[in-house]
Amino acid sequence: MKTKEEMLRMLGILVDESLPYQKRLEAYEYLLEDCDEIVDDMLEKFYAADGETGKMLIEILAGYKGNPAIYMGLVSYLYKGEDVALFARLLGSYGDERAVDLLKGFAEEYELNYNEYMEVRNAVEQLGGYFDDTKDYSDDPFYRYLKGLDEPETDSRRSPFEDLFAGGAQPDDGADDGADDGADDDADGDDGCDDCDDDDCDCHDHRYHFLGEE
């Protein structure tokens, strides 16, 4: 069970920008749930914060529903335009139906990329509204990626060895001749060594070393 004293201590860690980020991140995760008792304290810190600290606080507060001040904080961060997709999504999940018209008006007023458009549309629909946008996103990189429009042609992805093995590689005539000569030598009992007459000669054994045989 979380205590208010512990909650306030973690809030102090979160807003202390002199501390290591990892330690502040642990406080962020702690405050994400079951800290309703200090929502007003978090709002007070939020009003005095900016930058990354302010963003972390409003992301935490987005999990505590039904507070008009939190709703307005989410709206303010949407209009900052630093992370439209994130704050459209947070507004959708926050559940305040006033965000339907606000999000639709935002989309009309500002030029959205396809990712932002998708999050705004999803948020509007999550809140029970209808979003209709006829803008052409066919030149948007994210749109093209999702639709697979920039995939390389099939031939460019083929292995350069595919044709070689397609019909099974066949040895040329030279390879056949070499194989036959070797067979004849074996039949004659010749060990294939022309450099010496020593019965103990092992100079031909390099063929087996290549094959990993002793």
Short mmCIF file of C-alpha atoms in Angstrom, two decimals, residues 48-184:
data_model
loop_
_atom_site.label_atom_id
_atom_site.label_comp_id
_atom_site.label_asym_id
_atom_site.label_seq_id
_atom_site.Cartn_x
_atom_site.Cartn_y
_atom_site.Cartn_z
CA ALA A 48 5.57 25.40 -12.29
CA ALA A 49 7.40 23.00 -14.64
CA ASP A 50 8.34 23.09 -18.29
CA GLY A 51 10.35 21.02 -20.75
CA GLU A 52 10.77 17.32 -20.07
CA THR A 53 9.60 17.57 -16.46
CA GLY A 54 6.30 19.18 -17.46
CA LYS A 55 5.76 16.55 -20.13
CA MET A 56 6.41 13.70 -17.70
CA LEU A 57 3.97 15.19 -15.20
CA ILE A 58 1.12 15.65 -17.68
CA GLU A 59 1.64 12.12 -19.01
CA ILE A 60 1.25 10.84 -15.45
CA LEU A 61 -1.78 13.02 -14.79
CA ALA A 62 -3.46 11.75 -17.97
CA GLY A 63 -4.07 8.52 -16.07
CA TYR A 64 -6.24 10.26 -13.46
CA LYS A 65 -9.63 10.82 -15.09
CA GLY A 66 -12.27 13.44 -14.63
CA ASN A 67 -10.22 16.50 -13.68
CA PRO A 68 -10.84 19.58 -15.89
CA ALA A 69 -7.39 20.96 -15.06
CA ILE A 70 -5.74 17.83 -16.40
CA TYR A 71 -7.83 17.99 -19.56
CA MET A 72 -6.70 21.57 -20.16
CA GLY A 73 -3.10 20.56 -19.53
CA LEU A 74 -3.37 17.91 -22.24
CA VAL A 75 -4.88 20.45 -24.62
CA SER A 76 -2.06 22.90 -23.96
CA TYR A 77 0.55 20.28 -24.77
CA LEU A 78 -1.28 19.26 -27.94
CA TYR A 79 -1.12 22.85 -29.15
CA LYS A 80 2.57 23.10 -28.35
CA GLY A 81 2.94 20.76 -31.31
CA GLU A 82 6.01 18.97 -29.94
CA ASP A 83 4.34 15.54 -29.89
CA VAL A 84 0.94 15.81 -31.55
CA ALA A 85 0.49 12.05 -31.93
CA LEU A 86 1.11 11.38 -28.22
CA PHE A 87 -1.20 14.07 -26.89
CA ALA A 88 -3.96 13.28 -29.37
CA ARG A 89 -3.80 9.71 -28.09
CA LEU A 90 -3.84 10.86 -24.45
CA LEU A 91 -6.83 13.12 -25.09
CA GLY A 92 -8.66 10.22 -26.68
CA SER A 93 -8.04 7.97 -23.69
CA TYR A 94 -8.83 10.71 -21.17
CA GLY A 95 -12.49 10.46 -22.12
CA ASP A 96 -13.59 14.12 -22.16
CA GLU A 97 -16.00 14.45 -25.09
CA ARG A 98 -15.14 18.12 -25.52
CA ALA A 99 -11.95 16.89 -27.19
CA VAL A 100 -13.91 15.68 -30.26
CA ASP A 101 -14.51 19.14 -31.71
CA LEU A 102 -11.17 20.37 -30.44
CA LEU A 103 -9.25 17.62 -32.22
CA LYS A 104 -11.18 18.05 -35.45
CA GLY A 105 -10.56 21.79 -35.37
CA PHE A 106 -6.87 21.19 -34.67
CA ALA A 107 -6.60 18.92 -37.72
CA GLU A 108 -8.21 21.58 -39.92
CA GLU A 109 -5.99 24.34 -38.60
CA TYR A 110 -2.64 22.57 -38.77
CA GLU A 111 -0.84 20.49 -41.37
CA LEU A 112 -0.62 16.96 -39.97
CA ASN A 113 1.63 14.17 -41.12
CA TYR A 114 0.06 10.75 -41.59
CA ASN A 115 1.04 9.43 -38.15
CA GLU A 116 -0.48 12.49 -36.47
CA TYR A 117 -3.60 12.22 -38.61
CA MET A 118 -4.06 8.58 -37.61
CA GLU A 119 -3.79 9.38 -33.89
CA VAL A 120 -6.17 12.34 -34.15
CA ARG A 121 -8.70 10.26 -36.08
CA ASN A 122 -8.44 7.36 -33.63
CA ALA A 123 -8.87 9.72 -30.67
CA VAL A 124 -11.98 11.31 -32.18
CA GLU A 125 -13.51 7.91 -32.88
CA GLN A 126 -12.56 6.66 -29.40
CA LEU A 127 -14.53 9.59 -27.97
CA GLY A 128 -17.57 8.70 -30.08
CA GLY A 129 -17.07 11.23 -32.86
CA TYR A 130 -16.68 10.92 -36.62
CA PHE A 131 -13.58 12.14 -38.41
CA ASP A 132 -13.50 12.62 -42.17
CA ASP A 133 -10.33 13.84 -43.82
CA THR A 134 -9.94 13.76 -47.58
CA LYS A 135 -6.32 14.92 -47.61
CA ASP A 136 -4.00 12.93 -49.87
CA TYR A 137 -1.16 11.39 -47.83
CA SER A 138 0.36 9.40 -50.67
CA ASP A 139 3.62 11.38 -50.46
CA ASP A 140 3.99 10.94 -46.70
CA PRO A 141 6.93 8.58 -45.89
CA PHE A 142 5.07 6.87 -43.04
CA TYR A 143 1.99 6.34 -45.22
CA ARG A 144 4.12 4.87 -48.00
CA TYR A 145 5.89 2.58 -45.53
CA LEU A 146 2.61 1.25 -44.12
CA LYS A 147 1.20 0.67 -47.58
CA GLY A 148 4.39 -0.95 -48.84
CA LEU A 149 4.66 1.56 -51.69
CA ASP A 150 8.43 1.91 -51.49
CA GLU A 151 9.22 -1.82 -51.42
CA PRO A 152 11.97 -2.75 -53.92
CA GLU A 153 10.88 -4.73 -56.95
CA THR A 154 10.97 -8.51 -56.61
CA ASP A 155 13.89 -9.01 -58.99
CA SER A 156 16.12 -6.71 -56.93
CA ARG A 157 15.71 -8.99 -53.93
CA ARG A 158 16.77 -12.18 -55.77
CA SER A 159 19.99 -13.88 -54.77
CA PRO A 160 22.76 -13.40 -57.33
CA PHE A 161 23.31 -17.17 -57.11
CA GLU A 162 19.67 -18.07 -57.82
CA ASP A 163 20.20 -18.61 -61.56
CA LEU A 164 23.32 -20.66 -60.92
CA PHE A 165 21.47 -23.22 -58.81
CA ALA A 166 18.06 -23.02 -60.44
CA GLY A 167 18.69 -25.99 -62.75
CA GLY A 168 21.42 -27.63 -60.73
CA ALA A 169 25.06 -26.83 -61.47
CA GLN A 170 26.57 -29.24 -63.96
CA PRO A 171 30.33 -29.95 -64.13
CA ASP A 172 32.03 -28.96 -67.34
CA ASP A 173 33.93 -31.34 -69.60
CA GLY A 174 37.19 -30.54 -67.86
CA ALA A 175 35.78 -31.63 -64.55
CA ASP A 176 34.59 -34.91 -66.11
CA ASP A 177 38.01 -35.58 -67.61
CA GLY A 178 39.72 -34.95 -64.33
CA ALA A 179 37.37 -37.30 -62.53
CA ASP A 180 37.93 -40.05 -65.13
CA ASP A 181 41.70 -39.70 -64.93
CA GLY A 182 41.59 -40.04 -61.20
CA ALA A 183 39.48 -43.19 -61.52
CA ASP A 184 41.93 -44.70 -64.00
#
